Structure formats: C-alpha cells, structure tokens
Short mmCIF file of C-alpha atoms in Angstrom, two decimals:
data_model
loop_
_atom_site.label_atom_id
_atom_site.label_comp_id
_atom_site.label_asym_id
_atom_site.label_seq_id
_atom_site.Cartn_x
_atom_site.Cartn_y
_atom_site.Cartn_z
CA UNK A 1052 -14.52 7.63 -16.13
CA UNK A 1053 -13.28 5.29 -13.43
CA UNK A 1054 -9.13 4.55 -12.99
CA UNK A 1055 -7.77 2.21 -10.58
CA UNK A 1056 -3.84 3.43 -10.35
CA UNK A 1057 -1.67 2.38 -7.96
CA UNK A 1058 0.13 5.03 -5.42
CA UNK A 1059 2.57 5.91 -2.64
CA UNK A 1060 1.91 8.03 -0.53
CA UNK A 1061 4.70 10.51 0.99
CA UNK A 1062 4.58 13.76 2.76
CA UNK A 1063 1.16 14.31 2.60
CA UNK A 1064 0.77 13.26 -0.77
CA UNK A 1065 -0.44 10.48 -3.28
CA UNK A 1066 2.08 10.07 -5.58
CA UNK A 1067 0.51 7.71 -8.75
CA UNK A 1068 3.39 5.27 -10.09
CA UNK A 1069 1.79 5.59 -13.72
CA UNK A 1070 0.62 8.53 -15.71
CA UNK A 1071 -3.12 9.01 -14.99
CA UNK A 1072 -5.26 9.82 -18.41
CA UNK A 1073 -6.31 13.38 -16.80
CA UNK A 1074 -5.94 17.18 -17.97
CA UNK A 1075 -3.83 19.16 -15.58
CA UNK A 1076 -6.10 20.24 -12.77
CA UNK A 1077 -8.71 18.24 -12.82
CA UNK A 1078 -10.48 17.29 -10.13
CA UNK A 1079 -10.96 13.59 -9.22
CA UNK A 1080 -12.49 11.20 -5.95
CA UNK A 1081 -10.10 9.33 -4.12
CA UNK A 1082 -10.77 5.85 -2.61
CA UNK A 1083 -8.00 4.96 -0.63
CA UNK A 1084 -7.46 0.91 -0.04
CA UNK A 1085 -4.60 -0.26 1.78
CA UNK A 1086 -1.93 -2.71 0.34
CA UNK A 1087 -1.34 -4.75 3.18
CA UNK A 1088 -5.18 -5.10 4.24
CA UNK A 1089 -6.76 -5.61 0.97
CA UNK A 1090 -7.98 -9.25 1.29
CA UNK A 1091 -6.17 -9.97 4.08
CA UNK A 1092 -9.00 -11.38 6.98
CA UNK A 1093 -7.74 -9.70 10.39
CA UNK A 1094 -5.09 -7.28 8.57
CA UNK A 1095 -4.01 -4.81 11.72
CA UNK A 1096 -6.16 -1.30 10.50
CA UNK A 1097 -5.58 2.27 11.90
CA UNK A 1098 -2.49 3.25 13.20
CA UNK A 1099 -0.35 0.22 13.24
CA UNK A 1100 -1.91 -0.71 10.04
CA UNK A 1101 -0.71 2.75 8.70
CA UNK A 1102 2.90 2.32 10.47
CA UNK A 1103 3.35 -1.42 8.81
CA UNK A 1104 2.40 -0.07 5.06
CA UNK A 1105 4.76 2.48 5.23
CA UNK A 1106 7.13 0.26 6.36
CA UNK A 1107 6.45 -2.50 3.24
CA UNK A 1108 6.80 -0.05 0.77
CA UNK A 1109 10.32 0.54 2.55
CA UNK A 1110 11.27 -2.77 1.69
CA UNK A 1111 11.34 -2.97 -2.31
CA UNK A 1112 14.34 -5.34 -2.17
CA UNK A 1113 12.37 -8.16 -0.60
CA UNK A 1114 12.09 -11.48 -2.92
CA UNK A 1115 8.47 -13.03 -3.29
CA UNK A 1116 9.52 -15.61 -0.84
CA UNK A 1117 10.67 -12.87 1.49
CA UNK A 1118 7.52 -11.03 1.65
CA UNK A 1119 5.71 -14.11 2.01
CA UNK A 1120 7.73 -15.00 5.20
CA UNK A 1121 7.49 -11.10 6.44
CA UNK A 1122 3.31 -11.01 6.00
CA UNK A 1123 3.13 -14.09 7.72
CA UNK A 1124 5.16 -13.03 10.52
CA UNK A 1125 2.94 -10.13 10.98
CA UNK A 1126 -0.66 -12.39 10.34
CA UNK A 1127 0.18 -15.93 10.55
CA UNK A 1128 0.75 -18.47 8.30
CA UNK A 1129 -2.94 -19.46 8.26
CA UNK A 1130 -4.18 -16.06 6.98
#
C-alpha cells in the first residue's frame, strides 16, 4: 500500500494531520518532501531551507494573498 499524508514535524517527530489507515506499530518508509521546495525551481534547500519551513508552518494566519507576497519575497516574483 502506498499513502501520501501530509505532516508537521516537531521535536523530532512527524506528526500526520489525518489518521493514517495503519495497525498500531506498524512499520512504514518515509519519503520526506519539503513544502516550500516542492515545485519551486531554485527553492533555498538544507539548512535555510529547513529554518524557512519551520517558519511557514508558524504562520497559519496568513491569507492566500499573504503567502503569495511572503514566497515571493523569499524567491521572486518570477519563480
């Protein structure tokens, strides 16, 4: 079986935001794909890239039009 699920991730641990369709201790493979890079040509990677998600997922309050304006501040308007 193959589940895409969306997480957070916090303290050292993913943290899905839906119920997955698993027994209690089962053992899965993890493919981790960041947020903010996924599709993004030039997205910032490693460390900063790691520093800006957590700092996203921070911001639930943003509007649409909010994050738009925030990601392009960080990539450029021409991403």
């Amino acid at each position: 079986m193959t589940t895409t699920a969306a997480a957070v991730y916090e303290k050292g641990v993913l943290r899905p935001l839906s119920p997955l369709p698993l027994a209690e201790g089962a053992r899965v493979e993890v493919t981790v794909t960041d947020e903010i890079a996924q599709g993004i040509p030039g997205a910032m990677t490693g460390r900063a890239g790691v520093e800006l998600a957590r700092l996203w997922s921070a911001m639930p309050h943003l509007s649409s039009e909010e994050a738009a304006a925030f990601e392009d501040d960080l990539f450029g308007p021409e991403r």
